[in-house]
């Protein structure tokens, strides 16, 4: 029975926590899959909170999306790309917030910033299909994560009847954004990026 | 990275990265923690408008708003006690919908009270409102005030409008009174919490769920949208008592020093806006002034009951009783010195 369970869990464990990957004959330490969404969650939340130092929705959004981009670049070991993505996402999100204040909603900044992160972050992948998948998927993942994060915070706050938690609905959205976007990046990298997939198999 | 650098616990670059990360995390956590810290409710001096140990409640009947206000303030003993508390006052009006008086506080009324406060020695008065968010282009914090023309009229009249985002955590502070039976804080507007003088300018209305809106219930507009939403979602029909208790806690978090009710007309049968059976009752022609918001609600509920056969004072008895138990004022009008005059 123990063997059956181990046989069932081993591939899942290897997928989630690959300790080392052989890449072109060199040994390279790889981050566990779960680290990606956790880093996205943490960086985005910290960015959102830190943005509160600078003002209201615009700096909060810019800092949260910028921090998510930094997390992505950091885990991809591409500091320059991280900086580029962070600055681009922050600038574009600031512009989107300003435009959104006049037309529809500043929340438009989230899918727009996710698209920017998707475009810059796609260069971390080696195969075209992975790049396209990430560019196309990023705005959807970012938006879905933002909405899911807000809803989850709202539901928990209502369940606990806690105004401190319900005041942080948009922080929940930012957390969901970082979490799902980074989870998407990790899964695309693991499944669609051929070099890495091959590395994992070896 | 080389093997030698691998063997080191932390190289210079790693140390700098780690340091920057720790600093950013600590700063963000500190700021977040400060925002979530629960403070005590603001401490306000005792009601300055009293006579023989009883809170004063002045009711002025008449046709000329300016004359009624002046006469009422005179009967109250003047506004000089307020001028001793500070040089600036913040008004709280009722701007829940883009419909004119008596659904919302009339701008002419705000300007008239502002003029009286300036005459008493205050240098500046502003109107605070929080019924919108910058998260939606069509629901900006000033959208109702702009549509009603209140924004322009008050700005031109020298009363700046402070329209704040009801969803922005930066705009609120968490306060709690240990005497509240619900051990949860309230996110009250930072401006109102820090203002030395708050003057409440309610209108008298029926309200679908809580049944009645005047001096107590209007402070739903003084707290964060999250607080309003939680109460409406949990007890919109006042079945569990949460609504009655919480609206009192919201009022406790603000504690205006003076309430000036514009009851020249009232909104009866339904509310808080026109529609769904609500009707405007004109000819009430009263202005009520008091430093005791519970007494104000107790009196105005009687006004409503006289003109709306679907309303009884018992409907708001739990909130009046709760407010009185927290020391917000007197629900029993026998314990209040009611002065009724004509102007």
Short mmCIF file of C-alpha atoms in Angstrom, two decimals:
data_model
loop_
_atom_site.label_atom_id
_atom_site.label_comp_id
_atom_site.label_asym_id
_atom_site.label_seq_id
_atom_site.Cartn_x
_atom_site.Cartn_y
_atom_site.Cartn_z
CA UNK A 1 0.00 0.00 0.00
CA UNK A 2 2.82 2.36 0.94
CA UNK A 3 4.51 1.67 -2.39
CA UNK A 4 1.32 2.43 -4.29
CA UNK A 5 0.94 5.73 -2.49
CA UNK A 6 4.59 6.56 -3.10
CA UNK A 7 4.29 5.68 -6.78
CA UNK A 8 1.26 7.93 -7.04
CA UNK A 9 2.78 10.82 -5.14
CA UNK A 10 6.33 10.69 -6.51
CA UNK A 11 5.61 12.31 -9.91
CA UNK A 12 3.45 14.93 -8.26
CA UNK A 13 6.18 15.66 -5.73
CA UNK A 14 8.84 15.82 -8.45
CA UNK A 15 6.64 18.22 -10.39
CA UNK A 16 6.04 20.48 -7.45
CA UNK A 17 9.47 20.29 -5.85
CA UNK A 18 12.20 19.55 -8.43
CA UNK A 19 15.39 19.73 -6.41
CA UNK A 20 17.83 19.91 -9.32
CA UNK A 21 17.55 20.06 -13.08
CA UNK A 22 20.13 19.07 -15.64
CA UNK A 23 20.38 21.81 -18.25
CA UNK A 24 22.94 21.32 -21.06
CA UNK A 25 25.13 19.16 -18.91
CA UNK A 26 25.39 21.63 -16.05
CA UNK A 27 23.67 21.21 -12.76
CA UNK A 28 21.39 24.09 -11.92
CA UNK A 29 19.26 24.51 -8.84
CA UNK A 30 15.58 25.02 -9.67
CA UNK A 31 12.97 26.65 -7.53
CA UNK A 32 10.04 24.49 -6.41
CA UNK A 33 6.89 25.12 -8.42
CA UNK A 34 5.00 26.24 -5.35
CA UNK A 35 7.55 28.99 -4.75
CA UNK A 36 6.31 30.85 -7.83
CA UNK A 37 2.73 31.53 -6.73
CA UNK A 38 3.92 32.13 -3.19
CA UNK A 39 6.46 34.68 -4.40
CA UNK A 40 3.78 36.30 -6.59
CA UNK A 41 1.40 36.45 -3.63
CA UNK A 42 4.00 37.92 -1.28
CA UNK A 43 5.58 40.41 -3.67
CA UNK A 44 2.25 41.68 -4.94
CA UNK A 45 0.90 42.12 -1.42
CA UNK A 46 4.07 43.91 -0.28
CA UNK A 47 3.95 46.13 -3.35
CA UNK A 48 0.30 47.01 -2.65
CA UNK A 49 1.02 47.84 0.98
CA UNK A 50 4.20 49.77 0.14
CA UNK A 51 2.28 51.73 -2.52
CA UNK A 52 0.07 52.98 0.30
CA UNK A 53 3.06 55.10 1.44
CA UNK A 54 2.85 57.02 -1.81
CA UNK A 55 -0.88 57.57 -2.13
CA UNK A 56 -4.04 55.86 -3.17
CA UNK A 57 -5.06 53.53 -5.99
CA UNK A 58 -2.52 54.55 -8.65
CA UNK A 59 0.71 54.06 -6.63
CA UNK A 60 -0.71 50.98 -4.92
CA UNK A 61 -1.52 49.36 -8.28
CA UNK A 62 1.81 50.42 -9.83
CA UNK A 63 3.83 49.06 -6.90
CA UNK A 64 1.86 45.78 -6.76
CA UNK A 65 2.23 45.00 -10.47
CA UNK A 66 5.86 46.18 -10.42
CA UNK A 67 6.63 43.91 -7.49
CA UNK A 68 4.97 40.96 -9.25
CA UNK A 69 7.17 41.61 -12.30
CA UNK A 70 10.26 41.69 -10.06
CA UNK A 71 9.25 38.34 -8.53
CA UNK A 72 8.89 36.85 -12.00
CA UNK A 73 12.28 38.13 -13.16
CA UNK A 74 13.94 37.08 -9.91
CA UNK A 75 12.69 33.50 -10.18
CA UNK A 76 13.69 33.43 -13.85
CA UNK A 77 17.18 34.66 -12.83
CA UNK A 78 16.82 37.66 -15.15
CA UNK A 79 17.33 40.79 -13.06
CA UNK A 80 17.45 43.18 -16.04
CA UNK A 81 14.25 41.75 -17.49
CA UNK A 82 12.71 42.00 -14.03
CA UNK A 83 13.58 45.67 -13.82
CA UNK A 84 12.33 46.34 -17.34
CA UNK A 85 9.06 44.50 -16.69
CA UNK A 86 8.57 46.20 -13.34
CA UNK A 87 9.13 49.70 -14.71
CA UNK A 88 7.01 49.08 -17.83
CA UNK A 89 4.16 47.49 -15.86
CA UNK A 90 4.23 50.30 -13.29
CA UNK A 91 4.19 53.07 -15.91
CA UNK A 92 1.47 51.42 -18.01
CA UNK A 93 -0.65 50.71 -14.93
CA UNK A 94 -0.33 54.33 -13.79
CA UNK A 95 -1.52 55.48 -17.19
CA UNK A 96 -4.35 52.92 -17.15
CA UNK A 97 -5.48 54.07 -13.70
CA UNK A 98 -5.58 57.68 -14.86
CA UNK A 99 -7.52 56.77 -18.02
CA UNK A 100 -9.77 54.43 -16.02
CA UNK A 101 -10.69 57.25 -13.64
CA UNK A 102 -12.35 59.01 -16.55
CA UNK A 103 -13.59 56.00 -18.52
CA UNK A 104 -15.01 52.93 -16.78
CA UNK A 105 -12.64 52.04 -13.92
CA UNK A 106 -9.02 52.27 -12.74
CA UNK A 107 -9.25 48.51 -12.16
CA UNK A 108 -8.56 48.24 -15.91
CA UNK A 109 -4.93 48.69 -14.93
CA UNK A 110 -4.71 45.10 -13.70
CA UNK A 111 -5.27 43.21 -16.99
CA UNK A 112 -3.25 45.84 -18.85
CA UNK A 113 -0.30 45.46 -16.45
CA UNK A 114 -0.63 41.68 -16.65
CA UNK A 115 -0.32 41.93 -20.44
CA UNK A 116 2.86 44.00 -20.08
CA UNK A 117 4.29 41.49 -17.61
CA UNK A 118 3.27 38.72 -20.02
CA UNK A 119 5.08 40.34 -22.96
CA UNK A 120 8.29 41.09 -21.08
CA UNK A 121 8.17 37.87 -19.07
CA UNK A 122 7.69 35.78 -22.23
CA UNK A 123 11.35 36.31 -23.11
CA UNK A 124 12.24 34.02 -20.23
CA UNK A 125 10.79 31.09 -22.19
CA UNK A 126 12.72 29.42 -24.95
CA UNK A 127 9.91 27.98 -27.03
CA UNK A 128 7.52 30.06 -29.05
CA UNK A 129 4.43 28.17 -27.85
CA UNK A 130 5.31 28.93 -24.25
CA UNK A 131 5.85 32.60 -25.04
CA UNK A 132 2.54 32.91 -26.91
CA UNK A 133 0.70 31.02 -24.19
CA UNK A 134 2.07 33.31 -21.50
CA UNK A 135 1.40 36.53 -23.43
CA UNK A 136 -2.17 35.46 -24.19
CA UNK A 137 -2.80 33.92 -20.78
CA UNK A 138 -1.29 36.62 -18.56
CA UNK A 139 -4.13 39.21 -18.81
CA UNK A 140 -6.73 36.52 -18.18
CA UNK A 141 -4.81 35.00 -15.30
CA UNK A 142 -4.11 38.41 -13.79
CA UNK A 143 -7.76 39.49 -14.06
CA UNK A 144 -9.12 36.18 -12.84
CA UNK A 145 -6.69 36.20 -9.91
CA UNK A 146 -7.62 39.77 -9.01
CA UNK A 147 -11.35 39.05 -9.05
CA UNK A 148 -10.95 35.74 -7.21
CA UNK A 149 -8.75 37.39 -4.58
CA UNK A 150 -11.28 40.15 -3.99
CA UNK A 151 -14.16 37.70 -3.77
CA UNK A 152 -12.29 35.40 -1.42
CA UNK A 153 -11.42 38.31 0.90
CA UNK A 154 -14.99 39.59 0.79
CA UNK A 155 -16.47 36.19 1.59
CA UNK A 156 -14.05 35.54 4.44
CA UNK A 157 -14.66 39.06 5.83
CA UNK A 158 -18.42 38.51 5.69
CA UNK A 159 -18.09 35.13 7.32
CA UNK A 160 -15.93 36.55 10.12
CA UNK A 161 -17.92 39.83 10.15
CA UNK A 162 -14.60 41.64 10.36
CA UNK A 163 -14.37 45.21 9.04
CA UNK A 164 -10.55 45.15 9.18
CA UNK A 165 -10.53 42.30 6.68
CA UNK A 166 -13.31 43.71 4.53
CA UNK A 167 -11.35 46.97 4.26
CA UNK A 168 -8.59 44.97 2.54
CA UNK A 169 -10.64 43.61 -0.37
CA UNK A 170 -8.36 45.19 -2.95
CA UNK A 171 -5.29 43.86 -1.15
CA UNK A 172 -6.92 40.46 -1.61
CA UNK A 173 -7.28 41.28 -5.30
CA UNK A 174 -3.60 42.20 -5.56
CA UNK A 175 -2.65 38.95 -3.81
CA UNK A 176 -4.82 36.95 -6.21
CA UNK A 177 -3.26 38.77 -9.15
CA UNK A 178 0.30 37.90 -8.13
CA UNK A 179 -0.60 34.38 -7.14
CA UNK A 180 -2.38 33.35 -10.34
CA UNK A 181 -0.04 35.19 -12.71
CA UNK A 182 3.02 33.58 -11.19
CA UNK A 183 1.36 30.19 -10.98
CA UNK A 184 0.57 30.56 -14.68
CA UNK A 185 4.19 31.47 -15.45
CA UNK A 186 5.43 28.43 -13.51
CA UNK A 187 3.03 26.04 -15.19
CA UNK A 188 3.72 27.40 -18.67
CA UNK A 189 7.45 27.09 -18.01
CA UNK A 190 7.13 23.55 -16.69
CA UNK A 191 4.73 22.22 -19.33
CA UNK A 192 5.28 24.18 -22.51
CA UNK A 193 8.89 25.30 -22.39
CA UNK A 194 10.61 22.34 -24.03
CA UNK A 195 14.13 22.79 -22.70
CA UNK A 196 12.95 22.89 -19.15
CA UNK A 197 10.54 20.05 -19.66
CA UNK A 198 13.39 17.99 -21.04
CA UNK A 199 15.51 19.01 -18.10
CA UNK A 200 12.95 17.79 -15.68
CA UNK A 201 12.64 14.47 -17.40
CA UNK A 202 16.34 13.71 -17.10
CA UNK B 1 27.98 31.28 -9.37
CA UNK B 2 31.30 29.68 -8.47
CA UNK B 3 31.73 26.87 -6.01
CA UNK B 4 33.64 29.13 -3.64
CA UNK B 5 30.86 31.65 -3.63
CA UNK B 6 28.37 28.83 -3.15
CA UNK B 7 30.16 27.77 -0.03
CA UNK B 8 29.84 31.22 1.49
CA UNK B 9 26.79 31.78 3.62
CA UNK B 10 25.97 35.08 1.95
CA UNK B 11 27.97 37.12 -0.55
CA UNK B 12 27.86 40.92 -0.79
CA UNK B 13 25.24 41.01 -3.53
CA UNK B 14 23.08 38.49 -1.70
CA UNK B 15 23.41 40.48 1.50
CA UNK B 16 22.31 43.69 -0.24
CA UNK B 17 19.36 41.92 -1.85
CA UNK B 18 18.34 40.34 1.40
CA UNK B 19 18.74 43.65 3.24
CA UNK B 20 16.61 45.50 0.69
CA UNK B 21 13.97 42.79 0.87
CA UNK B 22 13.87 42.80 4.66
CA UNK B 23 13.70 46.61 4.74
CA UNK B 24 10.87 46.72 2.20
CA UNK B 25 8.97 43.98 4.02
CA UNK B 26 9.42 45.62 7.41
CA UNK B 27 8.34 49.06 6.11
CA UNK B 28 5.30 47.66 4.36
CA UNK B 29 4.33 45.56 7.37
CA UNK B 30 4.77 48.58 9.66
CA UNK B 31 2.57 50.76 7.48
CA UNK B 32 -0.07 48.04 7.16
CA UNK B 33 0.03 47.40 10.88
CA UNK B 34 -0.39 51.12 11.63
CA UNK B 35 -3.40 51.27 9.34
CA UNK B 36 -4.99 48.29 11.06
CA UNK B 37 -4.22 49.44 14.59
CA UNK B 38 -7.41 49.98 16.54
CA UNK B 39 -7.63 53.24 18.46
CA UNK B 40 -10.04 54.49 21.07
CA UNK B 41 -13.00 56.51 19.84
CA UNK B 42 -12.38 60.25 19.77
CA UNK B 43 -12.75 61.99 23.08
CA UNK B 44 -15.17 64.89 22.90
CA UNK B 45 -15.94 67.38 25.66
CA UNK B 46 -19.35 67.08 27.35
CA UNK B 47 -22.36 68.53 25.53
CA UNK B 48 -21.92 72.33 25.87
CA UNK B 49 -25.59 73.01 25.15
CA UNK B 50 -27.29 72.20 28.46
CA UNK B 51 -29.72 73.94 30.78
CA UNK B 52 -30.10 73.01 34.46
CA UNK B 53 -28.17 69.82 33.88
CA UNK B 54 -30.45 68.72 31.05
CA UNK B 55 -29.42 68.66 27.39
CA UNK B 56 -31.07 71.44 25.43
CA UNK B 57 -33.15 70.69 22.37
CA UNK B 58 -34.37 73.75 20.53
CA UNK B 59 -37.20 73.46 18.02
CA UNK B 60 -37.82 76.50 15.86
CA UNK B 61 -40.94 76.74 13.72
CA UNK B 62 -41.21 79.25 10.91
CA UNK B 63 -40.90 80.02 7.22
CA UNK B 64 -37.62 81.92 6.91
CA UNK B 65 -34.69 79.55 7.22
CA UNK B 66 -32.14 82.23 8.15
CA UNK B 67 -34.35 83.75 10.82
CA UNK B 68 -35.19 80.31 12.21
CA UNK B 69 -31.51 79.41 12.47
CA UNK B 70 -30.59 82.64 14.20
CA UNK B 71 -33.45 82.33 16.66
CA UNK B 72 -32.59 78.70 17.34
CA UNK B 73 -28.91 79.44 17.96
CA UNK B 74 -29.92 82.26 20.27
CA UNK B 75 -32.16 79.90 22.25
CA UNK B 76 -29.29 77.41 22.37
CA UNK B 77 -27.15 80.05 24.06
CA UNK B 78 -25.01 80.88 21.01
CA UNK B 79 -22.31 78.90 19.24
CA UNK B 80 -19.41 80.38 21.17
CA UNK B 81 -18.86 77.12 23.15
CA UNK B 82 -17.96 75.51 19.83
CA UNK B 83 -15.48 78.25 18.97
CA UNK B 84 -13.62 77.39 22.18
CA UNK B 85 -12.96 73.86 20.84
CA UNK B 86 -11.17 74.98 17.68
CA UNK B 87 -11.09 77.32 14.72
CA UNK B 88 -12.34 74.89 12.07
CA UNK B 89 -15.48 72.79 11.85
CA UNK B 90 -16.46 69.95 9.55
CA UNK B 91 -20.06 69.52 8.46
CA UNK B 92 -21.62 66.11 7.94
CA UNK B 93 -24.51 66.29 5.51
CA UNK B 94 -26.65 63.49 4.13
CA UNK B 95 -25.88 62.88 0.45
CA UNK B 96 -26.94 59.30 -0.15
CA UNK B 97 -28.58 59.92 -3.55
CA UNK B 98 -28.61 62.51 -6.32
CA UNK B 99 -31.99 63.85 -5.26
CA UNK B 100 -32.64 67.28 -3.75
CA UNK B 101 -33.82 68.18 -0.26
CA UNK B 102 -35.31 66.53 1.80
CA UNK B 103 -33.55 63.41 0.47
CA UNK B 104 -30.26 65.28 0.88
CA UNK B 105 -29.11 68.24 2.95
CA UNK B 106 -29.88 71.51 1.15
CA UNK B 107 -26.74 73.48 0.21
CA UNK B 108 -28.46 76.72 1.27
CA UNK B 109 -28.88 75.21 4.73
CA UNK B 110 -25.17 74.30 4.91
CA UNK B 111 -24.21 77.84 3.88
CA UNK B 112 -26.57 79.36 6.43
CA UNK B 113 -25.11 77.27 9.28
CA UNK B 114 -21.58 78.03 8.03
CA UNK B 115 -22.37 81.77 8.19
CA UNK B 116 -23.60 81.39 11.78
CA UNK B 117 -20.45 79.51 12.78
CA UNK B 118 -18.25 82.19 11.23
CA UNK B 119 -20.23 84.81 13.11
CA UNK B 120 -19.48 82.85 16.30
CA UNK B 121 -15.73 83.09 15.61
CA UNK B 122 -14.82 79.99 13.58
CA UNK B 123 -12.44 80.75 10.73
CA UNK B 124 -13.20 77.83 8.42
CA UNK B 125 -15.97 75.34 7.76
CA UNK B 126 -15.87 72.43 5.29
CA UNK B 127 -18.36 69.79 4.21
CA UNK B 128 -17.27 66.17 4.43
CA UNK B 129 -18.91 63.47 2.35
CA UNK B 130 -18.00 59.92 1.40
CA UNK B 131 -20.48 58.39 -1.02
CA UNK B 132 -18.32 57.21 -3.87
CA UNK B 133 -15.01 55.77 -4.93
CA UNK B 134 -12.37 56.54 -7.52
CA UNK B 135 -12.52 52.86 -8.51
CA UNK B 136 -15.42 53.63 -10.85
CA UNK B 137 -15.56 56.51 -13.33
CA UNK B 138 -19.30 56.95 -12.74
CA UNK B 139 -19.24 56.80 -8.94
CA UNK B 140 -16.51 59.27 -8.00
CA UNK B 141 -16.69 60.54 -4.40
CA UNK B 142 -18.00 63.93 -5.53
CA UNK B 143 -20.47 62.65 -8.16
CA UNK B 144 -23.63 63.12 -6.06
CA UNK B 145 -22.52 66.52 -4.79
CA UNK B 146 -21.67 67.60 -8.33
CA UNK B 147 -25.01 66.43 -9.78
CA UNK B 148 -26.94 68.20 -7.05
CA UNK B 149 -24.97 71.40 -7.59
CA UNK B 150 -23.86 71.26 -3.95
CA UNK B 151 -20.17 71.20 -4.90
CA UNK B 152 -20.36 74.45 -6.89
CA UNK B 153 -22.70 76.27 -4.51
CA UNK B 154 -20.64 75.48 -1.42
CA UNK B 155 -17.29 76.17 -3.07
CA UNK B 156 -18.57 79.53 -4.31
CA UNK B 157 -20.00 80.19 -0.84
CA UNK B 158 -16.61 79.67 0.80
CA UNK B 159 -17.30 76.20 2.22
CA UNK B 160 -14.80 73.73 0.71
CA UNK B 161 -16.07 70.21 0.01
CA UNK B 162 -14.00 67.27 1.22
CA UNK B 163 -15.27 64.33 -0.82
CA UNK B 164 -13.44 61.17 0.19
CA UNK B 165 -13.19 57.69 -1.35
CA UNK B 166 -15.27 55.26 0.74
CA UNK B 167 -13.12 52.29 -0.31
CA UNK B 168 -9.67 53.77 0.24
CA UNK B 169 -8.06 52.30 3.38
CA UNK B 170 -5.87 55.43 3.72
CA UNK B 171 -8.95 57.54 4.42
CA UNK B 172 -10.05 55.66 7.54
CA UNK B 173 -8.87 54.78 11.02
CA UNK B 174 -10.11 51.85 13.06
CA UNK B 175 -11.72 52.85 16.35
CA UNK B 176 -13.44 50.83 19.02
CA UNK B 177 -15.24 51.53 22.26
CA UNK B 178 -14.85 48.75 24.87
CA UNK B 179 -18.47 49.37 25.86
CA UNK B 180 -19.74 48.16 22.48
CA UNK B 181 -21.32 44.71 22.72
CA UNK B 182 -19.83 43.88 19.31
CA UNK B 183 -16.09 43.58 19.85
CA UNK B 184 -15.20 44.72 16.33
CA UNK B 185 -13.67 48.06 15.38
CA UNK B 186 -15.25 50.59 13.06
CA UNK B 187 -13.36 52.19 10.17
CA UNK B 188 -14.31 55.83 10.66
CA UNK B 189 -13.18 58.66 8.40
CA UNK B 190 -9.77 59.96 9.47
CA UNK B 191 -10.93 63.54 8.83
CA UNK B 192 -13.90 63.20 11.17
CA UNK B 193 -11.84 61.37 13.80
CA UNK B 194 -9.24 64.15 13.87
CA UNK B 195 -11.59 67.13 13.46
CA UNK B 196 -11.88 69.25 16.62
CA UNK B 197 -15.48 70.21 15.76
CA UNK B 198 -18.04 68.16 13.83
CA UNK B 199 -21.43 69.65 13.10
CA UNK B 200 -24.05 67.23 11.84
CA UNK B 201 -26.72 68.47 9.44
CA UNK B 202 -29.25 65.63 9.16
CA UNK B 203 -32.52 65.42 7.27
CA UNK B 204 -35.51 63.43 8.57
CA UNK B 205 -36.30 60.38 6.46
CA UNK B 206 -37.80 56.94 6.52
CA UNK B 207 -35.37 54.21 5.56
CA UNK B 208 -36.38 50.86 4.10
CA UNK B 209 -34.29 48.58 6.36
CA UNK B 210 -33.45 50.58 9.49
CA UNK B 211 -36.89 52.32 9.30
CA UNK B 212 -35.61 55.82 10.12
CA UNK B 213 -32.69 58.09 9.29
CA UNK B 214 -31.76 61.21 11.17
CA UNK B 215 -28.89 62.12 13.53
CA UNK B 216 -27.75 58.57 14.36
CA UNK B 217 -28.26 56.62 11.14
CA UNK B 218 -26.69 59.30 8.95
CA UNK B 219 -23.27 58.28 10.28
CA UNK B 220 -23.38 55.24 8.03
CA UNK B 221 -21.88 57.81 5.66
CA UNK B 222 -19.02 58.50 8.10
CA UNK B 223 -17.54 55.01 7.96
CA UNK B 224 -15.83 52.91 5.30
CA UNK B 225 -17.93 51.21 2.65
CA UNK B 226 -16.71 47.88 4.02
CA UNK B 227 -18.43 48.55 7.36
CA UNK B 228 -21.66 49.71 5.72
CA UNK B 229 -21.65 46.69 3.43
CA UNK B 230 -21.12 44.18 6.25
CA UNK B 231 -24.06 45.54 8.24
CA UNK B 232 -26.38 45.78 5.24
CA UNK B 233 -25.42 42.27 4.17
CA UNK B 234 -25.92 40.76 7.62
CA UNK B 235 -29.00 42.59 8.90
CA UNK B 236 -30.57 44.89 6.34
CA UNK B 237 -34.06 44.32 7.73
CA UNK B 238 -33.08 44.90 11.37
CA UNK B 239 -34.00 41.35 12.37
CA UNK B 240 -30.97 40.41 14.46
CA UNK B 241 -30.30 43.77 16.12
CA UNK B 242 -26.94 44.17 14.40
CA UNK B 243 -28.17 47.16 12.36
CA UNK B 244 -29.59 48.94 15.42
CA UNK B 245 -26.37 48.41 17.37
CA UNK B 246 -23.91 49.12 14.60
CA UNK B 247 -25.49 52.38 13.46
CA UNK B 248 -25.16 53.59 17.04
CA UNK B 249 -21.49 52.54 17.06
CA UNK B 250 -20.91 54.47 13.82
CA UNK B 251 -22.44 57.56 15.43
CA UNK B 252 -20.37 56.96 18.58
CA UNK B 253 -17.23 56.95 16.41
CA UNK B 254 -18.03 60.47 15.17
CA UNK B 255 -19.84 62.15 18.12
CA UNK B 256 -20.71 65.52 16.57
CA UNK B 257 -20.81 68.40 19.02
CA UNK B 258 -23.87 69.96 17.39
CA UNK B 259 -26.78 68.59 15.35
CA UNK B 260 -28.84 70.99 13.28
CA UNK B 261 -31.76 69.17 11.66
CA UNK B 262 -33.44 70.72 8.64
CA UNK B 263 -37.01 69.47 9.09
CA UNK B 264 -38.77 72.06 6.94
CA UNK B 265 -39.84 69.01 4.94
CA UNK B 266 -39.40 65.29 5.63
CA UNK B 267 -39.34 62.10 3.57
CA UNK B 268 -42.10 59.78 4.78
CA UNK B 269 -43.29 56.21 4.15
CA UNK B 270 -40.09 54.94 2.54
CA UNK B 271 -36.53 55.98 1.86
CA UNK B 272 -33.71 56.88 2.01
CA UNK B 273 -34.42 58.20 -1.52
CA UNK B 274 -37.54 59.04 -3.49
CA UNK B 275 -39.32 56.13 -5.19
CA UNK B 276 -40.80 52.87 -3.90
CA UNK B 277 -43.62 54.67 -2.13
CA UNK B 278 -41.56 57.40 -0.49
CA UNK B 279 -43.24 60.78 -0.33
CA UNK B 280 -42.12 64.26 0.60
CA UNK B 281 -44.16 65.85 3.38
CA UNK B 282 -43.87 69.64 3.10
CA UNK B 283 -44.96 72.23 5.62
CA UNK B 284 -43.31 70.69 8.65
CA UNK B 285 -41.33 73.97 8.85
CA UNK B 286 -39.09 73.09 11.76
CA UNK B 287 -35.38 73.31 12.51
CA UNK B 288 -34.12 71.32 15.47
CA UNK B 289 -30.83 72.14 17.22
CA UNK B 290 -29.15 70.13 19.96
CA UNK B 291 -25.82 68.79 21.11
CA UNK B 292 -27.58 65.51 21.98
CA UNK B 293 -28.05 63.32 18.92
CA UNK B 294 -30.18 60.73 20.74
CA UNK B 295 -32.61 63.40 21.89
CA UNK B 296 -32.68 64.74 18.33
CA UNK B 297 -33.63 61.32 16.94
CA UNK B 298 -36.16 60.78 19.69
CA UNK B 299 -37.85 64.10 18.89
CA UNK B 300 -37.64 63.74 15.11
CA UNK B 301 -39.06 60.21 15.28
CA UNK B 302 -42.12 61.76 16.93
CA UNK B 303 -42.33 64.28 14.10
CA UNK B 304 -42.24 61.42 11.63
CA UNK B 305 -44.82 59.35 13.53
CA UNK B 306 -47.23 62.31 13.45
CA UNK B 307 -46.99 62.49 9.65
CA UNK B 308 -46.46 58.87 8.59
CA UNK B 309 -49.00 56.29 9.77
CA UNK B 310 -46.69 53.43 8.76
CA UNK B 311 -44.12 54.53 11.33
CA UNK B 312 -44.04 54.20 15.10
CA UNK B 313 -41.30 55.25 17.53
CA UNK B 314 -41.08 51.63 18.72
CA UNK B 315 -39.44 50.79 15.38
CA UNK B 316 -36.28 52.60 16.46
CA UNK B 317 -36.60 52.02 20.20
CA UNK B 318 -33.71 49.47 20.24
CA UNK B 319 -31.25 51.93 18.67
CA UNK B 320 -32.32 54.79 20.93
CA UNK B 321 -32.01 52.55 23.99
CA UNK B 322 -28.59 51.30 22.89
CA UNK B 323 -27.35 54.83 22.14
CA UNK B 324 -28.54 56.02 25.54
CA UNK B 325 -26.83 53.08 27.26
CA UNK B 326 -23.53 54.07 25.60
CA UNK B 327 -23.89 57.63 26.87
CA UNK B 328 -24.52 59.23 23.49
CA UNK B 329 -27.50 61.13 24.85
CA UNK B 330 -30.99 60.94 26.29
CA UNK B 331 -33.73 58.98 24.55
CA UNK B 332 -36.32 60.02 27.12
CA UNK B 333 -37.46 63.53 26.23
CA UNK B 334 -38.53 64.09 29.86
CA UNK B 335 -34.81 64.16 30.65
CA UNK B 336 -34.25 66.80 27.95
CA UNK B 337 -35.09 70.50 28.10
CA UNK B 338 -37.13 70.98 24.94
CA UNK B 339 -37.51 74.63 23.95
CA UNK B 340 -40.13 75.22 21.23
CA UNK B 341 -40.18 78.66 19.67
CA UNK B 342 -41.45 80.45 16.57
CA UNK B 343 -39.42 82.60 14.23
#
